[in-house]
PDB file of C-alpha atoms and ligand atoms in Angstrom:
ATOM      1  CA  UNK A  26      -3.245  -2.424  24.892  1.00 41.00           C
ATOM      2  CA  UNK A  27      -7.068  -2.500  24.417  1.00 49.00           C
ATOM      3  CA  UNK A  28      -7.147  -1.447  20.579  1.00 69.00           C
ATOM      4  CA  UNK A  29      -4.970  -4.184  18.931  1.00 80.00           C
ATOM      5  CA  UNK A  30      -3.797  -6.856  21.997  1.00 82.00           C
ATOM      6  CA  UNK A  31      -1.240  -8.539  22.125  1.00 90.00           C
ATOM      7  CA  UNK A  32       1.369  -9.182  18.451  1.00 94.00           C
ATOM      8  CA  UNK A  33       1.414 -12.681  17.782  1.00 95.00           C
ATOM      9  CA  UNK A  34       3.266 -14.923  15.202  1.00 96.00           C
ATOM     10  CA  UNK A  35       0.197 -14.741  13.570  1.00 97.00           C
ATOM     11  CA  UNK A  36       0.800 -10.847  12.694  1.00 98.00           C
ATOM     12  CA  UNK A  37       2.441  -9.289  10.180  1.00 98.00           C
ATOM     13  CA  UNK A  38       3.252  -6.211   9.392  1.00 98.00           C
ATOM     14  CA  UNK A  39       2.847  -4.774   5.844  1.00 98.00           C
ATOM     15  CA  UNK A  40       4.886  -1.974   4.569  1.00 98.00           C
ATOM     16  CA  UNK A  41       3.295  -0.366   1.175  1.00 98.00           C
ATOM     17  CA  UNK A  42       5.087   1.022  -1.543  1.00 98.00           C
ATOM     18  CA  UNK A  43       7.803   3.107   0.316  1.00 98.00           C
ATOM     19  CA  UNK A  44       9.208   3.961  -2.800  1.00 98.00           C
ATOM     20  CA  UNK A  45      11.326   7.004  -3.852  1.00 98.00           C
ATOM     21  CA  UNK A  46       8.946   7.970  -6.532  1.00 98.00           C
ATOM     22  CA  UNK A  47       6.005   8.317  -3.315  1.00 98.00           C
ATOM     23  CA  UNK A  48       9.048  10.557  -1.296  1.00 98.00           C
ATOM     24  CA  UNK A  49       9.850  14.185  -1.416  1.00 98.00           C
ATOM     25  CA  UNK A  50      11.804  15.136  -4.517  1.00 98.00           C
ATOM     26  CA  UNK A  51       9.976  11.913  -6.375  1.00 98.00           C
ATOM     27  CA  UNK A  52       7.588  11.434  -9.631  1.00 98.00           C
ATOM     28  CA  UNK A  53       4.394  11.381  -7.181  1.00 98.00           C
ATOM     29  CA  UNK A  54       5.729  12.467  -4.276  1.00 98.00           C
ATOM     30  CA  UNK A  55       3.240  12.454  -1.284  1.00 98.00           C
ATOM     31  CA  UNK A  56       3.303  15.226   0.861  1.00 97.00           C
ATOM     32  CA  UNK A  57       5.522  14.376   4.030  1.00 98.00           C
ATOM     33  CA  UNK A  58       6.082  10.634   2.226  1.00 98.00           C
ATOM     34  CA  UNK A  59       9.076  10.084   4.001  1.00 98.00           C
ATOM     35  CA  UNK A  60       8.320  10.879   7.652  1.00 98.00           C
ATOM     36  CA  UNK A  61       6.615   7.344   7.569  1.00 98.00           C
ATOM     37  CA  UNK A  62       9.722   5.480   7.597  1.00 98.00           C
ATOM     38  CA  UNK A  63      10.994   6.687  11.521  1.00 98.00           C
ATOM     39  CA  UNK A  64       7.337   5.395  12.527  1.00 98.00           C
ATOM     40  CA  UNK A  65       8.312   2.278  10.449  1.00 98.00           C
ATOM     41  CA  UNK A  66      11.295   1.328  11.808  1.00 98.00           C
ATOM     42  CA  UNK A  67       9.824   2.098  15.665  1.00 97.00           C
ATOM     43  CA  UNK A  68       7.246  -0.688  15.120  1.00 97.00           C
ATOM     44  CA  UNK A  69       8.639  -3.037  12.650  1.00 98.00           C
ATOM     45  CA  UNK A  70      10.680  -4.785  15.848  1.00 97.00           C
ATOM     46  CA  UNK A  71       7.377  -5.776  17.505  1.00 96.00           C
ATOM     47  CA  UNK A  72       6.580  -7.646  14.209  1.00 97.00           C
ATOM     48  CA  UNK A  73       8.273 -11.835  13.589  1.00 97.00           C
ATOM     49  CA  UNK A  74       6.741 -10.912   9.637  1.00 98.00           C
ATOM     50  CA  UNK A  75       7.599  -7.896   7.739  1.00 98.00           C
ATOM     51  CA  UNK A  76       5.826  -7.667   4.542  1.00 98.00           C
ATOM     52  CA  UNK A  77       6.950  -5.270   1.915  1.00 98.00           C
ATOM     53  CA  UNK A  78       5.510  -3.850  -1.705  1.00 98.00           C
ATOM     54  CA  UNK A  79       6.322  -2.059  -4.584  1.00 98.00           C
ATOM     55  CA  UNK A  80       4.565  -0.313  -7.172  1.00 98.00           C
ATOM     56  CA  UNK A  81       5.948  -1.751 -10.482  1.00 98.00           C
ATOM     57  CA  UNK A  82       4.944  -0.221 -13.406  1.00 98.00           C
ATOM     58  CA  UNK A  83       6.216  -1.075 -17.109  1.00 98.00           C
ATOM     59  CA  UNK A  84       6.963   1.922 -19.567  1.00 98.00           C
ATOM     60  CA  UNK A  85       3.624   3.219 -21.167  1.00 97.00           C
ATOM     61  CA  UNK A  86       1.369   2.061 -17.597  1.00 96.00           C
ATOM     62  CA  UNK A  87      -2.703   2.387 -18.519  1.00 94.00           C
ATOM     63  CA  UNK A  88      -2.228   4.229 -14.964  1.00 96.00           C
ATOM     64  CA  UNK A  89       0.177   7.246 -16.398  1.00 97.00           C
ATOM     65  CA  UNK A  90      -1.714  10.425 -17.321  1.00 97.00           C
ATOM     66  CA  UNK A  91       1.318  10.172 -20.492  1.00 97.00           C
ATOM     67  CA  UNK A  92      -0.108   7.431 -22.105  1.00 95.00           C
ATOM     68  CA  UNK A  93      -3.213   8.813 -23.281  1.00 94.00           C
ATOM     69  CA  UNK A  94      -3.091  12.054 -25.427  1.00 93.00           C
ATOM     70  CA  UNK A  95      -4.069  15.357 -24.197  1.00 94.00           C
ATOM     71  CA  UNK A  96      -4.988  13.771 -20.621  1.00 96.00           C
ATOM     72  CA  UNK A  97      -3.700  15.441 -17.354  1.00 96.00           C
ATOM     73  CA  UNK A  98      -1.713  13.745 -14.209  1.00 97.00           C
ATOM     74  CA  UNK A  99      -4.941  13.571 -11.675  1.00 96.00           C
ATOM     75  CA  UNK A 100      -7.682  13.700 -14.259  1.00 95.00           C
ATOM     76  CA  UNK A 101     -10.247  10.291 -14.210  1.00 94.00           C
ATOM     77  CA  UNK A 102     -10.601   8.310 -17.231  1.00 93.00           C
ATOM     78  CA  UNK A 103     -12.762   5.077 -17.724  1.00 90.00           C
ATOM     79  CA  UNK A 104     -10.841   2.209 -18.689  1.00 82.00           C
ATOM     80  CA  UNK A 105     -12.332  -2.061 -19.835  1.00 77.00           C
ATOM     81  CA  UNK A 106     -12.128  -2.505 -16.081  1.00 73.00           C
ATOM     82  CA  UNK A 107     -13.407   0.613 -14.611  1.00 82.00           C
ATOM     83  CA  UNK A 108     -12.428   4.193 -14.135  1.00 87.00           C
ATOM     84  CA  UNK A 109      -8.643   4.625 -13.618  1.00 90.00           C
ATOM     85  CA  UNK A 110      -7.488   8.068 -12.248  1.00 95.00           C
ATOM     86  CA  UNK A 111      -4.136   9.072 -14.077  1.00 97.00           C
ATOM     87  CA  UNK A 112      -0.794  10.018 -12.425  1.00 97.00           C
ATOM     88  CA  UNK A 113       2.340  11.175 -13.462  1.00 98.00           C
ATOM     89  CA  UNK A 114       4.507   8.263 -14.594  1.00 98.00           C
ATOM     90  CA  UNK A 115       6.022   6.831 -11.528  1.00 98.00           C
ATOM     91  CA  UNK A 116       7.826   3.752 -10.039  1.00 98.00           C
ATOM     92  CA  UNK A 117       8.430   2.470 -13.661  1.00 98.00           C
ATOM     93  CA  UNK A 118      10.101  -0.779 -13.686  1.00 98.00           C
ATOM     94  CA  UNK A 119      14.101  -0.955 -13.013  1.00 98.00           C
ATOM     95  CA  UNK A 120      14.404   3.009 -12.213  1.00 98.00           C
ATOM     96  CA  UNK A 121      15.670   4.887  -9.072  1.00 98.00           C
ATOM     97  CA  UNK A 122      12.348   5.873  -8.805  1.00 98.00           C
ATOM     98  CA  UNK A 123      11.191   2.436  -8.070  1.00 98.00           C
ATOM     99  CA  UNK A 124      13.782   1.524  -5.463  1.00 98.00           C
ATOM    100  CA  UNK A 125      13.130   1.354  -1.912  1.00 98.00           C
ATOM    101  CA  UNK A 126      13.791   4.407   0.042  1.00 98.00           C
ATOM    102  CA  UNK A 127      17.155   3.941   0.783  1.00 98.00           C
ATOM    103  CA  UNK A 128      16.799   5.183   4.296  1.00 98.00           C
ATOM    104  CA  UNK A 129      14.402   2.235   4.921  1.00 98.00           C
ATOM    105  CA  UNK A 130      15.753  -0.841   6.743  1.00 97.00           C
ATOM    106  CA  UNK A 131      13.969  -4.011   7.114  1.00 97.00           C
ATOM    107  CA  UNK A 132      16.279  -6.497   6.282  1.00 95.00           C
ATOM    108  CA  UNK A 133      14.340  -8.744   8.260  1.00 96.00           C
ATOM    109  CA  UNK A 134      11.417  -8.839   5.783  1.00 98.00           C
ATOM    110  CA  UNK A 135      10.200 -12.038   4.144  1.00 97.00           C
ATOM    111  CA  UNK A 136       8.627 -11.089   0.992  1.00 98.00           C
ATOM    112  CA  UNK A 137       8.674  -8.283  -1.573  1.00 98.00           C
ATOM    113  CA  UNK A 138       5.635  -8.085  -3.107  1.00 97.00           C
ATOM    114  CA  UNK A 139       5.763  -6.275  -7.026  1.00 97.00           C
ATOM    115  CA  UNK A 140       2.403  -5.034  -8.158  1.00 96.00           C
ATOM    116  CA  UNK A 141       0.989  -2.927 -11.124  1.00 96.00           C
ATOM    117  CA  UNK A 142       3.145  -4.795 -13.413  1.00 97.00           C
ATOM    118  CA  UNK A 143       0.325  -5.519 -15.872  1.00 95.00           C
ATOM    119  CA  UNK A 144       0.495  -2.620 -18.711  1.00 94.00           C
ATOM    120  CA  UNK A 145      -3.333  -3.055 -18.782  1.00 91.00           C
ATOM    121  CA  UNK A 146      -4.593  -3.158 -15.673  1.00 90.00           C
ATOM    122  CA  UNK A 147      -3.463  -0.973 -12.426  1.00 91.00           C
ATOM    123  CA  UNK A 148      -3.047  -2.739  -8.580  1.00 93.00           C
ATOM    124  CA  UNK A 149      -3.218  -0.352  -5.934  1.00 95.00           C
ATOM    125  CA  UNK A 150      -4.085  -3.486  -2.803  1.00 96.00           C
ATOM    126  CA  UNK A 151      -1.422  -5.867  -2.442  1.00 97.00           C
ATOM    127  CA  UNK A 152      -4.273  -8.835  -2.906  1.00 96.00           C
ATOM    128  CA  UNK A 153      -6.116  -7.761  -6.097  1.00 94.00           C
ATOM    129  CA  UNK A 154      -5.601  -6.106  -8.753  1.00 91.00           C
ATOM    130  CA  UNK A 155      -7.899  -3.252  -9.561  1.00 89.00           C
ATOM    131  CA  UNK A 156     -10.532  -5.040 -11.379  1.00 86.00           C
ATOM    132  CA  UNK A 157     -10.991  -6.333  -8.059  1.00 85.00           C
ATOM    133  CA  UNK A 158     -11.112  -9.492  -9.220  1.00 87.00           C
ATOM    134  CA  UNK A 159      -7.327 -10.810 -10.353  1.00 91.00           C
ATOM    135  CA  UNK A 160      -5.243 -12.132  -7.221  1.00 94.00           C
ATOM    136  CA  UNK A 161      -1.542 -10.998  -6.528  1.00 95.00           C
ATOM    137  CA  UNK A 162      -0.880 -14.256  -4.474  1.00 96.00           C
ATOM    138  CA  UNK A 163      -0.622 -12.366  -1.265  1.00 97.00           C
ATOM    139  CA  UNK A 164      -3.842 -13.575   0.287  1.00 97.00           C
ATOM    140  CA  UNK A 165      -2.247 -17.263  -0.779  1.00 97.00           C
ATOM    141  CA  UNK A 166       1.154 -16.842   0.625  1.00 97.00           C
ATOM    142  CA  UNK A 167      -0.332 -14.938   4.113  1.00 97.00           C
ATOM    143  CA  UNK A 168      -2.728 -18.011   4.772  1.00 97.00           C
ATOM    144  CA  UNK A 169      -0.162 -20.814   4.290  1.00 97.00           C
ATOM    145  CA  UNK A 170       1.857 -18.925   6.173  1.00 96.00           C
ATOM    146  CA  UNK A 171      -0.352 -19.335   8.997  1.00 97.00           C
ATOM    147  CA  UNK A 172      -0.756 -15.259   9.012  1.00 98.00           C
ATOM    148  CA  UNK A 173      -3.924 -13.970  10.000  1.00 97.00           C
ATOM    149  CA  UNK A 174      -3.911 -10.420  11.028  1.00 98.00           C
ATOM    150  CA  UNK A 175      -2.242  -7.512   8.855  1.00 98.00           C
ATOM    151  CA  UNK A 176      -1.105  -4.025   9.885  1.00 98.00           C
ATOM    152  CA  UNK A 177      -0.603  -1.924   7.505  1.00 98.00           C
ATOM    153  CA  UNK A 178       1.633   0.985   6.958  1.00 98.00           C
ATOM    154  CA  UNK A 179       3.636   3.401   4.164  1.00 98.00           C
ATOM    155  CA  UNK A 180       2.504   5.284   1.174  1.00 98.00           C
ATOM    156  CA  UNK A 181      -0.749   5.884   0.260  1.00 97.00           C
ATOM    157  CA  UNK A 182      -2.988   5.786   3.129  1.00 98.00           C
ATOM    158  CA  UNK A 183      -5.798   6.526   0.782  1.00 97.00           C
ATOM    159  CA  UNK A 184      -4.689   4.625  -2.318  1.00 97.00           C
ATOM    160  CA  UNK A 185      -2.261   1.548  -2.057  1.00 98.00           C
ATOM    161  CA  UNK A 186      -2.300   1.273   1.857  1.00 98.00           C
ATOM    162  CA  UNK A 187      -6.477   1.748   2.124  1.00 98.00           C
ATOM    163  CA  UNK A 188      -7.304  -0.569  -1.399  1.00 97.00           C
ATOM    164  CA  UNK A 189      -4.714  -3.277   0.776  1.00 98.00           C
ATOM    165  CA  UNK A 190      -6.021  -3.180   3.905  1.00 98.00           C
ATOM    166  CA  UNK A 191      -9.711  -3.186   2.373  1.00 97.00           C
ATOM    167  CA  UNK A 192      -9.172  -6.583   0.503  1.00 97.00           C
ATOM    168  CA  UNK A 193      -7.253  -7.795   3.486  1.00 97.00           C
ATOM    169  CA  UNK A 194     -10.577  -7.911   5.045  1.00 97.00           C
ATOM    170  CA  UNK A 195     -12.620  -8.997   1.613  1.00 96.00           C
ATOM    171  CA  UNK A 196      -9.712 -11.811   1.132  1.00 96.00           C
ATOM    172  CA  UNK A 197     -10.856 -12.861   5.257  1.00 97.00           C
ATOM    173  CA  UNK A 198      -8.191 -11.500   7.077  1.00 98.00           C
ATOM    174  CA  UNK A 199      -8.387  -9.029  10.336  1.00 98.00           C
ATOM    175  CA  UNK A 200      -6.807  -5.540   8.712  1.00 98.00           C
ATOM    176  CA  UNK A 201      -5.307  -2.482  11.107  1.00 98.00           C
ATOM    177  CA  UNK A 202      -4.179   0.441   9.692  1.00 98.00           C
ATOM    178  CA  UNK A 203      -1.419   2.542  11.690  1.00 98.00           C
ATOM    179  CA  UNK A 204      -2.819   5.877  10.375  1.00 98.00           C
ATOM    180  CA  UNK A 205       0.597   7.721  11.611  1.00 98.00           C
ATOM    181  CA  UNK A 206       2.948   5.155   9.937  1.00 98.00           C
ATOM    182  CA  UNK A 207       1.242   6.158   6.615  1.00 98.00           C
ATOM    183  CA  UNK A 208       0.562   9.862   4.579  1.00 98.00           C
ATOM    184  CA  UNK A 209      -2.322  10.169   1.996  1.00 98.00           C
ATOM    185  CA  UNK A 210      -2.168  12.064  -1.992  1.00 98.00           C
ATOM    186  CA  UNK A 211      -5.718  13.701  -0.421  1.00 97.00           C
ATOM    187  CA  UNK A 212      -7.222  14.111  -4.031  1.00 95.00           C
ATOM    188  CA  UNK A 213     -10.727  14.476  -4.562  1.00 94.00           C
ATOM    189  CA  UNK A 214     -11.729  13.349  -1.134  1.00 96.00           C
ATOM    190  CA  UNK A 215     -10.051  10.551  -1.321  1.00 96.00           C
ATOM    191  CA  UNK A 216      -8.977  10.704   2.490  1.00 98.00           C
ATOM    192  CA  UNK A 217     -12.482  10.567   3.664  1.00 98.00           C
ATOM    193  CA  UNK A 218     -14.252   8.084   1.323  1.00 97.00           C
ATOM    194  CA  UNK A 219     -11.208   5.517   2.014  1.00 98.00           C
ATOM    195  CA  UNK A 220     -12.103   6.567   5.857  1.00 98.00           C
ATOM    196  CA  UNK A 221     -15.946   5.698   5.256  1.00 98.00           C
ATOM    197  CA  UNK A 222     -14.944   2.057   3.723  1.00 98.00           C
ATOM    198  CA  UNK A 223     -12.415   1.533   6.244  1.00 98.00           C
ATOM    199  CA  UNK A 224     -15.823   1.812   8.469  1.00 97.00           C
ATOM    200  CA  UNK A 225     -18.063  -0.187   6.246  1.00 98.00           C
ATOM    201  CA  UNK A 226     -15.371  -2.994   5.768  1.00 97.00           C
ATOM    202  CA  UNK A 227     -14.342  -3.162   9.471  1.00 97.00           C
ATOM    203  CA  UNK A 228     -10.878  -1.912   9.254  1.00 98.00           C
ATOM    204  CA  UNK A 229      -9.539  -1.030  12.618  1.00 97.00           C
ATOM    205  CA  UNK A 230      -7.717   2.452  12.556  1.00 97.00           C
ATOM    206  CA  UNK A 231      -4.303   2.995  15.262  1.00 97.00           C
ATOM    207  CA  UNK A 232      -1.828   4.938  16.019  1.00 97.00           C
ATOM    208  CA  UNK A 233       1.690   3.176  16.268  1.00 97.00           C
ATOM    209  CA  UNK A 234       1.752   4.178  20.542  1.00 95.00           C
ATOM    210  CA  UNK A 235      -1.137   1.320  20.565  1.00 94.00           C
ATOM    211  CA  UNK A 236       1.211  -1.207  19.246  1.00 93.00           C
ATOM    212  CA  UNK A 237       4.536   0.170  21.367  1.00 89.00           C
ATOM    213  CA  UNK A 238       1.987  -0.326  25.163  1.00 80.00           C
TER     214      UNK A 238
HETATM  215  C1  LIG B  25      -0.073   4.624  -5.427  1.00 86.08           C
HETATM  216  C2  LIG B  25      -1.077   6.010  -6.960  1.00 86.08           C
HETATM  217  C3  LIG B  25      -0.516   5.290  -7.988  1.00 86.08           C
HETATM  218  C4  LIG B  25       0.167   4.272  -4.001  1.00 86.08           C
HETATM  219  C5  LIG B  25       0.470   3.874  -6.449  1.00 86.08           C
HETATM  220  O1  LIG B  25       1.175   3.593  -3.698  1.00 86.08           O
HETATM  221  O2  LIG B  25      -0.650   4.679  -3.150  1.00 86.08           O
HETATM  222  N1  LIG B  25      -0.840   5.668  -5.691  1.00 86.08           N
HETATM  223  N2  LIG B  25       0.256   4.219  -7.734  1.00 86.08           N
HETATM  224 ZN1  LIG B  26       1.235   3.204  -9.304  1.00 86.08          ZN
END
């Protein structure tokens, strides 16, 4: 296995926002959202950590294109902390829409992770939220854990799962995407910019047969 070596106890595996909102027949569903979870649940055995987040947004999110008038799902606005593209409201707090896929099964995993609970401020990466500069913990809990190498997998592979595994590697850990455990929104170019940071930021980019060698 030349790309990733050998899974260690030091590896975990991080499972983003596989939400039924970010599945077919969901708020923001992303195309083919729910063909991630077979890959999933073929490479979560190799893993001793299992990771998990959610998206967790209150009522009236500064991320939903509804709470700003005459503003469309998709359209860019600038916010205090930057610009904030708007989506339709999705994975709002306590909803079905929120909840797990229910075809998901990692009962073996440690921690569930709630982000984008702040009505002010968005968090698409598990480690910061997206003034890049608040923590979520995660970088915390993975390093007194004794954790120092996160895969990453689920829903988006160019929002949530690429802003992750890009502070992964900001916050000092090693970061590998498994580009066929995830599916992207593809807005804008989003696919390929998150590609050319992945390359800037030294994200390693595999395919889940690497980690099943
Ligand atoms: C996500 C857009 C808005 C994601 C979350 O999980 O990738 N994308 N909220
Ligand atoms: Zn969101």
């Amino acid at each position: 296995m030349e790309a990733t070596g050998r899974i260690t106890s030091r590896d975990a595996l991080i499972v983003v926002d596989v939400q039924n909102d970010f599945c077919p027949g969901g708020a923001l569903a992303v195309p083919d959202g729910d063909a991630v979870i077979a890959v999933i649940h073929r490479i979560a055995p190799r893993f001793e950590h299992v990771l998990l987040t959610q998206d967790w947004h209150p009522p009236g999110h500064c991320s939903f294109a509804s709470s700003y008038p005459g503003k469309k799902p998709f359209e860019v606005v600038t916010l205090a902390g930057g610009e904030q593209r708007l989506w339709p409201d999705h994975c709002v707090q306590g909803t079905r829409g929120a909840e797990l896929h229910p075809d998901l099964r990692l009962d073996r995993a440690e921690l569930i992770l709630r982000k984008g609970f702040r009505k002010e401020i968005d968090s698409y990466s598990a480690f910061f939220e997206n003034d890049h500069a608040t923590p979520t913990g995660l970088a915390g809990y993975c390093r007194e854990r004794g954790l120092g190498r996160m895969f990453f997998a689920g829903l988006a592979f160019d929002f949530c799962v690429g802003f992750s595994a890009v502070d992964a590697r900001k916050a000092g850990f090693e970061a590998v995407v498994v580009r066929d455990a995830c599916r992207a929104i593809d807005v804008e170019g989003s696919v390929e910019r998150m590609e050319a940071e992945f390359a800037a930021r030294e994200v390693r980019v595999v395919t889940s047969a690497d980690l099943l060698l």
